[in-house]
Structures are given as C-alpha cells and as structure tokens.
Coordinates of C-alpha atoms and ligand atoms in Angstrom, one line a residue:
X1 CA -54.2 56.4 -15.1
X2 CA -55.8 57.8 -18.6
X3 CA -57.8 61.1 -18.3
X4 CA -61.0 59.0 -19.5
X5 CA -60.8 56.4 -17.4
X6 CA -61.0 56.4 -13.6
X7 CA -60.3 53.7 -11.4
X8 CA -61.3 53.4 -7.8
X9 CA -58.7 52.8 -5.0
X10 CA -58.9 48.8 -5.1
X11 CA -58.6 49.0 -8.6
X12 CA -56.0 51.3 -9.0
X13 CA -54.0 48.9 -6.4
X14 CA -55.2 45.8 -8.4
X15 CA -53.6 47.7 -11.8
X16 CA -50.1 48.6 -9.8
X17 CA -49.9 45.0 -8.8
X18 CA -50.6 44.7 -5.0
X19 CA -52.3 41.8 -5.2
X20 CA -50.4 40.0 -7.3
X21 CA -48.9 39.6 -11.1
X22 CA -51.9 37.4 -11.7
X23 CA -54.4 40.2 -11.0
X24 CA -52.3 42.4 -12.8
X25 CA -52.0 40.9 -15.8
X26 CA -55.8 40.5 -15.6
X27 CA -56.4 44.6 -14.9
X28 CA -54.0 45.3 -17.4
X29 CA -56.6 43.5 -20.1
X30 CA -59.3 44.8 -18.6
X31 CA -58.3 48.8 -18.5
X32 CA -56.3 48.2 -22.3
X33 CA -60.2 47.2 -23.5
X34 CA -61.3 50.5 -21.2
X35 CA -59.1 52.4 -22.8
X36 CA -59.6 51.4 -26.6
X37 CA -63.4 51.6 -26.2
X38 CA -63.6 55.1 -24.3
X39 CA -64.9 53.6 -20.9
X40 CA -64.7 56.0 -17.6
X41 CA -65.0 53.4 -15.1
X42 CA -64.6 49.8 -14.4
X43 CA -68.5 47.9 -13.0
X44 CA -68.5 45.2 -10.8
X45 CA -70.0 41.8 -12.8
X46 CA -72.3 39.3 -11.2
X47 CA -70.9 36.4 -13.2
X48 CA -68.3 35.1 -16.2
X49 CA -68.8 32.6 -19.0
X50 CA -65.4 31.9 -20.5
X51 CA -65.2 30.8 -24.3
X52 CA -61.7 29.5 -25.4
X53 CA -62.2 25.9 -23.9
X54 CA -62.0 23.4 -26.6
X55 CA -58.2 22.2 -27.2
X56 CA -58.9 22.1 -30.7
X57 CA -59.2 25.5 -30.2
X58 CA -56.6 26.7 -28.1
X59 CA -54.0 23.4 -28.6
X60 CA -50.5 23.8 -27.2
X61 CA -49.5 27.6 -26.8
X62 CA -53.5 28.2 -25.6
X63 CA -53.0 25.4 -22.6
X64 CA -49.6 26.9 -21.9
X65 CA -50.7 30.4 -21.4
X66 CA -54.5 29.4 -18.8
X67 CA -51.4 27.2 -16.7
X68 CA -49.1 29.8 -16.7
X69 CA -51.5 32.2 -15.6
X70 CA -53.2 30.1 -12.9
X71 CA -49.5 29.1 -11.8
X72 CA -48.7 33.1 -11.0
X73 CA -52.0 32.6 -8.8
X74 CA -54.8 33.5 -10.9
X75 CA -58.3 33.2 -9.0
X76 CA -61.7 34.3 -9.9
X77 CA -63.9 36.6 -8.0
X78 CA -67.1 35.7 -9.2
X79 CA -69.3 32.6 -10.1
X80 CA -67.8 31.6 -13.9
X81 CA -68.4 28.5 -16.1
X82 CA -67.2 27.6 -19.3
X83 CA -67.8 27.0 -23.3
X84 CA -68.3 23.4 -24.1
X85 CA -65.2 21.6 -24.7
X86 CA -63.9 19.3 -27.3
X87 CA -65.4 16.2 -25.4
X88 CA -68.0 14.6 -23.4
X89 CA -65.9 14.7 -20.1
X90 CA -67.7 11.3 -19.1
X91 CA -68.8 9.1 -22.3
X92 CA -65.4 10.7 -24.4
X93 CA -64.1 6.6 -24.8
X94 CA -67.4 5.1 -26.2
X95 CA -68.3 8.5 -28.6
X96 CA -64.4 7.4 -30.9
X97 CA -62.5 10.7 -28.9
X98 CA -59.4 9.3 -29.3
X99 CA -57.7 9.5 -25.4
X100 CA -54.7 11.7 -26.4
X101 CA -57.0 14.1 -27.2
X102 CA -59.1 13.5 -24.4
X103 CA -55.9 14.1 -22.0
X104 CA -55.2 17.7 -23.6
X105 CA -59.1 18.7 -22.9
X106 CA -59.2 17.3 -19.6
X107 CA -55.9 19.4 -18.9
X108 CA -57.7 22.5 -20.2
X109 CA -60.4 22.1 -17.9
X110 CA -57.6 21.4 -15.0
X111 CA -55.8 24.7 -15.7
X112 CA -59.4 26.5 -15.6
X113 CA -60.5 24.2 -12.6
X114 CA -57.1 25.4 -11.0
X115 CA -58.7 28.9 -10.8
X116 CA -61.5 28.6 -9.4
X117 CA -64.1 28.3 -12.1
X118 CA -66.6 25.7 -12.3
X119 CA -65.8 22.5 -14.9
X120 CA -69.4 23.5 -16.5
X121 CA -69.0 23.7 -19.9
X122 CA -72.2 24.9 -21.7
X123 CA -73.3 27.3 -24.2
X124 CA -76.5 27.6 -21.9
X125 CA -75.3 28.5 -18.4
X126 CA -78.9 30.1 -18.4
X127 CA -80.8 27.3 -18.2
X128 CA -79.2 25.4 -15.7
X129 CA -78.5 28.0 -12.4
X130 CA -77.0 30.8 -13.9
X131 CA -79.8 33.1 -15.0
X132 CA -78.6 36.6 -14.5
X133 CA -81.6 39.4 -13.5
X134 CA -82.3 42.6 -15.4
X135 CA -79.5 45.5 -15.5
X136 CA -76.6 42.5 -14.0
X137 CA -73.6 43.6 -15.5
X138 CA -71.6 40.6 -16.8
X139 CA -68.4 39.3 -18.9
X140 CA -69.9 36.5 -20.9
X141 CA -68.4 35.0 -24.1
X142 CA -70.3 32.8 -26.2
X143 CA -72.0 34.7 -28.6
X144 CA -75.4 32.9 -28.3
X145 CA -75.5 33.5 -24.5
X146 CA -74.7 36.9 -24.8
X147 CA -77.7 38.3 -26.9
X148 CA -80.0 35.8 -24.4
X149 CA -78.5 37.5 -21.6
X150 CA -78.6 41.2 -23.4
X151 CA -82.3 40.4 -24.9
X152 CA -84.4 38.3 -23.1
X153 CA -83.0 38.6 -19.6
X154 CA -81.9 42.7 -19.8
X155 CA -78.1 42.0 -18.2
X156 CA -75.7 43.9 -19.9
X157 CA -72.8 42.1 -21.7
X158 CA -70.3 42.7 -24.1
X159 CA -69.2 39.8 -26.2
X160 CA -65.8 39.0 -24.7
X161 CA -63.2 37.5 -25.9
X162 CA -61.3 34.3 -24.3
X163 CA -59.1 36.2 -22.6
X164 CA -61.3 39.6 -21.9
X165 CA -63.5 37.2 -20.2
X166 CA -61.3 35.5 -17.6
X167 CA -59.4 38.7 -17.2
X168 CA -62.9 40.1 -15.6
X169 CA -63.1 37.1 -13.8
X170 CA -59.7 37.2 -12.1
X171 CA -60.9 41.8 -10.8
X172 CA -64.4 41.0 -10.5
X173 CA -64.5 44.1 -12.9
X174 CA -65.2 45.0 -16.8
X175 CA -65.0 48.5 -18.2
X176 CA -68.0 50.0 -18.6
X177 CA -68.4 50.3 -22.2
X178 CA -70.5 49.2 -25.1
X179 CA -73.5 47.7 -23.9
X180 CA -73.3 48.3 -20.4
X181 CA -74.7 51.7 -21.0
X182 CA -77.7 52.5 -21.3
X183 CA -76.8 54.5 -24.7
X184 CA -75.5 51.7 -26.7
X185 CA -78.7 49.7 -26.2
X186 CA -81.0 51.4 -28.1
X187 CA -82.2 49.8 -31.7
X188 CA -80.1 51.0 -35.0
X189 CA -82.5 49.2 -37.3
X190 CA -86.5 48.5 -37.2
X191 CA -86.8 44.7 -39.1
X192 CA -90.1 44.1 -40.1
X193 CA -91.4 40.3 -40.3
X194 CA -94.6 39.6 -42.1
X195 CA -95.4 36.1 -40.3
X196 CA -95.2 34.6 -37.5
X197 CA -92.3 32.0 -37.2
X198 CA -93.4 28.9 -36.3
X199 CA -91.1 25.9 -35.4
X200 CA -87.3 26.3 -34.1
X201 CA -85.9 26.3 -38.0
X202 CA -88.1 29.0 -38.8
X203 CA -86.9 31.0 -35.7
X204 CA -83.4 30.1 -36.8
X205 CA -83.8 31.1 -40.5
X206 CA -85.1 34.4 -39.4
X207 CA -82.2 35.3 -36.9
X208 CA -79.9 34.2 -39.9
X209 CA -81.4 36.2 -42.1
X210 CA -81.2 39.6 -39.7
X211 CA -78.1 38.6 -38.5
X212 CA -77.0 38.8 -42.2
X213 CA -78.2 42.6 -42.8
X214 CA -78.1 43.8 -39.4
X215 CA -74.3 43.0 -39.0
X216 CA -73.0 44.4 -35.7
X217 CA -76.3 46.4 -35.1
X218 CA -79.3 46.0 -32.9
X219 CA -82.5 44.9 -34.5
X220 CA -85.8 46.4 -32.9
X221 CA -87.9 43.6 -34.5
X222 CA -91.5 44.0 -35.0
X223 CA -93.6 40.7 -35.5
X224 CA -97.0 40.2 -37.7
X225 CA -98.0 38.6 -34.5
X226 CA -96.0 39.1 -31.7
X227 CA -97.6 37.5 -29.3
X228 CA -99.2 34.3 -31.6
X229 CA -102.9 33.6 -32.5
X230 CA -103.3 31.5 -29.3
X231 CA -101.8 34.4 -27.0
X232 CA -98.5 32.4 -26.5
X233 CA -95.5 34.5 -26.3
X234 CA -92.5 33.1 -27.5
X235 CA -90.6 30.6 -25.7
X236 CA -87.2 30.5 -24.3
X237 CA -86.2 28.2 -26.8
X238 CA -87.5 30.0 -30.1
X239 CA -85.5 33.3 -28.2
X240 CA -82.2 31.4 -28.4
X241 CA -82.7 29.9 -31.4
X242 CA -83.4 33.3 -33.1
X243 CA -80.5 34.7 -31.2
X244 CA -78.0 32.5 -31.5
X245 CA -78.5 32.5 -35.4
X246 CA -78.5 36.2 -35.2
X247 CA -75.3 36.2 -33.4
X248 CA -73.8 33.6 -35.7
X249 CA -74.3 35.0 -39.3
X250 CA -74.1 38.8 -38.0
X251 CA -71.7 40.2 -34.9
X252 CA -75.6 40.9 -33.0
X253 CA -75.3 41.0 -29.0
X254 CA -78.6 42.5 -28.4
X255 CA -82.1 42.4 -30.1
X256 CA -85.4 43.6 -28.8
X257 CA -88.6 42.3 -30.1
X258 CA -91.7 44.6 -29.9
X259 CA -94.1 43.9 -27.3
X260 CA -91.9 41.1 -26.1
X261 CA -88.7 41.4 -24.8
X262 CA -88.0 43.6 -21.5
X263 CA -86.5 46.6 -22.8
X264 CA -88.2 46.9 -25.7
X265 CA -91.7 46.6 -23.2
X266 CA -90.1 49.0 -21.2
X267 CA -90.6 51.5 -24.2
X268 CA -87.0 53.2 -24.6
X269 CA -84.9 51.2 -26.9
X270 CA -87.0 51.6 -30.4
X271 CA -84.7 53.0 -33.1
X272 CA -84.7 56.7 -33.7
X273 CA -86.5 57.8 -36.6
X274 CA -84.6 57.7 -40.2
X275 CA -82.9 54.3 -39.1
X276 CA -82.3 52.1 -41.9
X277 CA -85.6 49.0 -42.0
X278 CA -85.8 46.0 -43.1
X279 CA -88.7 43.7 -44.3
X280 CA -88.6 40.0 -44.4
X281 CA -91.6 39.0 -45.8
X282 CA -90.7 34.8 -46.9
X283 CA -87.7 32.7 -45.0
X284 CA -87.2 30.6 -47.9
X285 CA -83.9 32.3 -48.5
X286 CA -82.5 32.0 -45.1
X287 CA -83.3 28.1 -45.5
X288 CA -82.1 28.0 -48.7
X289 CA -78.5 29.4 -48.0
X290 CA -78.3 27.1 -44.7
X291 CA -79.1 23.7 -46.7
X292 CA -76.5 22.0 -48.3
X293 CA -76.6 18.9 -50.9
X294 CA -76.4 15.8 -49.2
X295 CA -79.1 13.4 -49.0
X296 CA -77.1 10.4 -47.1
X297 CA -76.9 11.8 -43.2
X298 CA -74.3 10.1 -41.2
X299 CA -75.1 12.5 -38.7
X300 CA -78.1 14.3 -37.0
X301 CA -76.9 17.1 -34.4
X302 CA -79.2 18.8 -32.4
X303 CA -78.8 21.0 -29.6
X304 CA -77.0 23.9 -30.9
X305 CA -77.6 26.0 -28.5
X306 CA -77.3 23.2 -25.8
X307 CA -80.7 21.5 -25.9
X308 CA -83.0 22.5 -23.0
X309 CA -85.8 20.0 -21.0
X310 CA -88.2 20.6 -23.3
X311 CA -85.8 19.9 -26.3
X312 CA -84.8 16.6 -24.7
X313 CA -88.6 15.7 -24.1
X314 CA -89.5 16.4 -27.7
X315 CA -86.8 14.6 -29.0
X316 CA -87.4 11.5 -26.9
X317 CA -91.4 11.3 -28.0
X318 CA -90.2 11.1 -31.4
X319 CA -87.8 8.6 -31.2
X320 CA -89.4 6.2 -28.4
X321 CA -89.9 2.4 -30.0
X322 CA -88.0 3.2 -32.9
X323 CA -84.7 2.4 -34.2
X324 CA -81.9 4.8 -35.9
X325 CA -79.8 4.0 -38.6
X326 CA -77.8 7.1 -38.7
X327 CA -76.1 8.5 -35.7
X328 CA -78.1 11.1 -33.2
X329 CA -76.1 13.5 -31.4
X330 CA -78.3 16.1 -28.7
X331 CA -76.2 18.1 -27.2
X332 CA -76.8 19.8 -24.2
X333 CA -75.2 20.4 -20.7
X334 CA -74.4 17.8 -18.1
X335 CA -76.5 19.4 -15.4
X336 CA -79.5 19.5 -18.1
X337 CA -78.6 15.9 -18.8
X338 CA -79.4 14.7 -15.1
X339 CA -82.8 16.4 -14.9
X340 CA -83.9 14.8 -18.5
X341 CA -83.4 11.1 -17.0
X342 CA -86.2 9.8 -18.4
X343 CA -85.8 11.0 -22.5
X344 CA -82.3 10.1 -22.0
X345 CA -83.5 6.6 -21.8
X346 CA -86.0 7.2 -23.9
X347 CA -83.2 8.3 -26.2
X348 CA -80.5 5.9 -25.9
X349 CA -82.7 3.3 -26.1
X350 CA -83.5 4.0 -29.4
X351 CA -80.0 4.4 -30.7
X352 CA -79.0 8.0 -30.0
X353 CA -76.2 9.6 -27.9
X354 CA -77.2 12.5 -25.4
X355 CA -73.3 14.1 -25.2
X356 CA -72.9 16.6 -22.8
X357 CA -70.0 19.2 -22.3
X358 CA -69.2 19.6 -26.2
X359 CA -71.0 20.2 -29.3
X360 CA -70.3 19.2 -33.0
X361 CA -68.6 22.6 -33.9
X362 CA -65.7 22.9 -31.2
X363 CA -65.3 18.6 -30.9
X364 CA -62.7 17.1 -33.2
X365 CA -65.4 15.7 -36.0
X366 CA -62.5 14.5 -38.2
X367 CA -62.1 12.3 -35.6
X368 CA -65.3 11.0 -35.6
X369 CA -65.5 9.9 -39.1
X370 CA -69.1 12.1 -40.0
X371 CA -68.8 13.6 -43.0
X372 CA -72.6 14.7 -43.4
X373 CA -74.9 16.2 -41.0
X374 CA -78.5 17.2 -40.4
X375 CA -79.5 19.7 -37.8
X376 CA -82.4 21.9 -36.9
X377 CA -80.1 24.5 -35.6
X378 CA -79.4 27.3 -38.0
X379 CA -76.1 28.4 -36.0
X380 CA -74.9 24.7 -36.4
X381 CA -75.8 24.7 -39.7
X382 CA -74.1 28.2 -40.5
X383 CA -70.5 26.9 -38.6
X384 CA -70.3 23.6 -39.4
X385 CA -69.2 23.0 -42.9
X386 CA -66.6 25.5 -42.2
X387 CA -65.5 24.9 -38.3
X388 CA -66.4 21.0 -39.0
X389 CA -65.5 20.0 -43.0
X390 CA -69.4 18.6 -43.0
X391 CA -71.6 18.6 -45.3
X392 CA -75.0 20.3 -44.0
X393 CA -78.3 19.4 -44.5
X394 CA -80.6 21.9 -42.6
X395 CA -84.3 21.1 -41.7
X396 CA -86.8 21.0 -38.5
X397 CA -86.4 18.7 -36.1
X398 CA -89.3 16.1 -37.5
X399 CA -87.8 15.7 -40.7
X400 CA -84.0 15.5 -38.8
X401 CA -85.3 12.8 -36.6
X402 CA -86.8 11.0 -40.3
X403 CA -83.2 11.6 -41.4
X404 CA -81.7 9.8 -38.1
X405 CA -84.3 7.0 -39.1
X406 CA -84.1 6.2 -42.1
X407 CA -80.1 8.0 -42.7
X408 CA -81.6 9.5 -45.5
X409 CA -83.3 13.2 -45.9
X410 CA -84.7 13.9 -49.1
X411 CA -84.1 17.5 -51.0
X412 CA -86.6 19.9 -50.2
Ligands
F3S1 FE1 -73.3 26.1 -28.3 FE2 -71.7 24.9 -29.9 FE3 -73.9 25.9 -30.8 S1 -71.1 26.3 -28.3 S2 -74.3 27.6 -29.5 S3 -73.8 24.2 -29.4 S4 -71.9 25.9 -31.8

C-alpha cells in the first residue's frame, strides 16, 4: 500500500480481494479517493446516502453497471438510503410517468434493493430516522444533506459521488480526508448579514447568495440577530433551506452560524484572521437572479429539500376549502408522507398532489407537460430551468400557493 496511506489488516484483506471482487472493486474506489486526497487512514461510517438514483440520470450504462456490481455480490455494511428517484414509486400511473419509464426506475431501485440498501429515496434522510449525532463519520451524497449533516448536526461528510458513496457502503469505510478532520472544518470566510432572514425564500436567497461568493469554502456567518427578536433560534427548516441553496449555487458542504450552530458554539471553527469577508446587507439580488419571467404557472413545486411535517401542515392550512387551478406538487418522503395524514387530505382535497420518492429536478418533467413553475425553494429554483427546461418563477410560499390558486403570479 502507498506510504501515506495505511490500511488496517481487514482492510488491507478487503483491498487484495478476500472477500470478494465486489468488495474489491468497492476498496479500490475508496483507497484511489485516499490516495488523490492525501488521506492516512480509512474511518469506519455510521451510515450512507447514495445519489445516482434517478434513471434519467443514470439510463442504460448507469443501471447496467449497480446490477453488475450487486450480481459479483455487492452488500452493504451499514444502514444506506437513497436520492429521490425519477418517480413516485406508488402514485407514478395517475402523476402522467409514462410506465416504460417507470419500469427502468423501479429496476434501479431493484439493483440497489438487491444490495442491501433500503428503497428510501429522499433528499431528507434526516428527518425521517436517520439523524446522525455529532463527530459520526459518514458517506452521504446529496449536496443538501451533506451541509445539514456537516452544520447543524456536527457529522463529518464529504460530498460523495454516486459511486464514492456506495463504494463506502459495500467496506463500511471512507478515507479520512477533507472534512472528516478536524482541520478542514474551520471557516475560510466571515459573511456578515445585516438582517435577520425571515420566511424560507429569504433563508434560500441568502444561502444563494453565499453559495455564489463562497464557492467551495466554509462560511462562518454572523447574523444581525442570530437568535431572532422573540429568542427563537432558527429552525430545522430555515437550516436546510439556507444550506441547500448554499450547496446549490456554490460547492459549500459545511457552514457555521455564530452563536448557532454546534461547532461554531463550540468556539473553534471561526476563520483565522485576514480571511476574505463578506457583507450582505439587502437579498434583493439573490431574488432577483432566481425569478424568471413567467406570470402563467402551470406548476407550483415545493418541497425542495423534501418538505418536512411542518411544511406539510403549513401548506395544508393554506389550501383547506379552496380550489387550485394550477397543479401543486409537495414533495417530500414517503415515510414523512404517512405521518402528515391529515394535510395530505387536507391537500388533495383541494387539488394538490403530495408525491413522494422524486422531486421536480431528477423526475422526467418533459414528460409531464409543465413548462412553467413556481417554487419557494431557491435550490429548485437555481436547477430547474436547466436540469428541467422550466421556466421559474421564485417567490414565498404564500404568494406560490396564490399562484397554485389562481395559475397566475404577478411580477414582483
Ligand atoms: Fe431534494 Fe430534489 Fe431539491 S433531491 S434538495 S428536492 S433538487
């Protein structure tokens, strides 16, 4: 083995193949990342969340390669889910998936099945079981779980790759690199905010907007008010929002917030002195460069990331008694899904679609027939004309629901 990196006995056997070509395969990605990235060791991981899961993503050549792999015996070690796929597993035939597709998704989600991991496919594995504790080491993939994992929950995560991620999955191992050292966790630029953000699009517009400067870097954010007038803290949801738009429009896996998030409480990740700063005094321009032209919506998506309870209930005390003209999508995950029975309901009743398992950015939308969307979710906003050919209108979830109402949403 390299003179960097050491491998312990199991490991070294898992890299020369004695359990398998399956695990081999899966050491040899894991020790070629080690390698590239200067690690010295592999760490054990508590859990994996695989990305790579949509077949409009991966089509032919992807699905070949997760059977061919499970086929030479591939197994994980450790509790994994998955990225939302390219369908509502369950409702697919009454959201227009067209059942050819929905044969090559389910056979994805076979070939991953076939190894062991869980068919949960979610973007929030965190908010329905999977809730990793401070210092877990882990090999997650979506960007938006990883800098909720790194931030607000203190695990350590790299953002993986596809493959890098079920590699770990299959040793139970990741090389120590990046920010599973204590090191690479401390802030490389101090982002001052001059206000308080208030609902989820302002949250969104800010992580887009440090996300945009802060590239690949760790923003040691400082609020006007960090813990709000009232005392109130900000809440899980306003933390993913923020991160996920961070994550999106930057390559950000890990932000602290002063006085707020763990590490940064802890007192040892606050940039050195001489790092680079940045003010944001007005999110007009991050809402301005996420809002598009169109004032007909076919289209109002929200749940990017997967909507939580609280989402769901919010949404559903807006819409009860009414009527929607345009479609309402909420994404969110299955599990999620089954504890929000009642703003389901409240929800369908009124017109809209609670989809689990996908979202609007990895589903086949050109299938769908949208061509314009509204969406509170700066990420969703940020991906989808690009990922999705849509046109994107991008406002908070009030005037979204009016747009869902009414299929109009006038120009700011
Ligand atoms: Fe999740 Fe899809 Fe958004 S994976 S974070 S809902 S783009």
């Amino acid at each position: 083995m390299s003179d960097q990196l050491h491998l312990a006995a199991e490991e070294q056997a898992m890299f020369d193949g004695e359990q398998g070509i399956a695990v081999r395969r899966a050491m040899e990605i894991v020790v070629a990342l080690g390698k590239i990235y200067g690690a010295k060791r592999l760490v054990p991981i508590h859990s994996v969340q695989v990305a790579g899961v949509s077949y409009k993503n991966l089509g032919e050549a992807g699905l070949d390669f997760l059977r061919e792999w499970a086929a030479q015996g591939a197994r994980v070690r450790v509790p994994t889910t998955l990225n939302p796929a390219g369908i509502d597993v369950v409702q697919w035939h009454t959201l227009g998936f067209s059942a050819t597709f929905a044969q090559q998704q389910q056979a994805v989600i076979a070939a991953y099945t076939a190894m062991g991991i869980e068919p949960v496919c979610t973007c929030t594995p965190y908010l329905i079981g999977n809730r990793p504790a401070w210092g877990d080491h882990l090999a997650w993939a979506e960007s938006s779980a990883v800098i909720l994992a790194n931030s607000v929950l203190g695990a350590r995560t790299n953002r993986e790759g596809g493959p890098s991620a079920l590699a770990a999955a299959i040793c139970g191992r990741t090389a120590a690199y990046g920010l599973h050292l204590d090191e690479n966790r401390i802030a490389t630029h101090r982002v001052e905010v001059h206000s308080r953000p208030v609902s989820l699009t302002d949250w969104g517009a800010l992580g887009y907007l440090v996300g945009r400067q802060v590239r690949n870097g760790i923003p040691y954010i400082l609020l006007a008010d960090p813990v709000g007038t009232t005392g109130v803290a900000p809440t899980l949801d306003q933390l993913k929002t923020l991160g996920a738009a961070m994550a999106a429009s930057g390559a950000v896996a890990l932000y602290h917030i002063d006085g707020v998030t763990p590490e940064a409480q802890a007192g040892n990740v606050a940039p050195p002195k001489g790092a680079p700063q940045i003010l944001i005094d007005d999110l007009t321009t991050g809402y301005a460069a996420l809002n598009g032209d169109a004032e007909q919506i076919d289209l109002v998506s929200i749940g990017c990331p997967h909507a939580s309870l609280d989402e769901l209930t919010e949404i559903a005390r807006l819409v009860e008694g009414k009527r929607l003209c345009a479609a309402l999508w909420v994404t969110t995950a299955r599990e999620t899904r089954r504890r929000a029975a009642q703003a389901v309901a409240t929800i369908e009743a009124a017109g809209g679609r609670v989809v689990a398992d996908t979202c609007m950015v990895v589903a086949p939308v050109d299938q769908l027939g949208f061509k314009s969307m509204a969406t509170n979710s700066a990420k969703m906003a940020f991906y989808a004309p690009a990922h999705s050919g849509l046109s994107v209108r991008f406002g908070p979830l009030e005037q979204c629901i009016e747009a869902a109402l009414t299929g109009k949403m006038r120009k700011a």
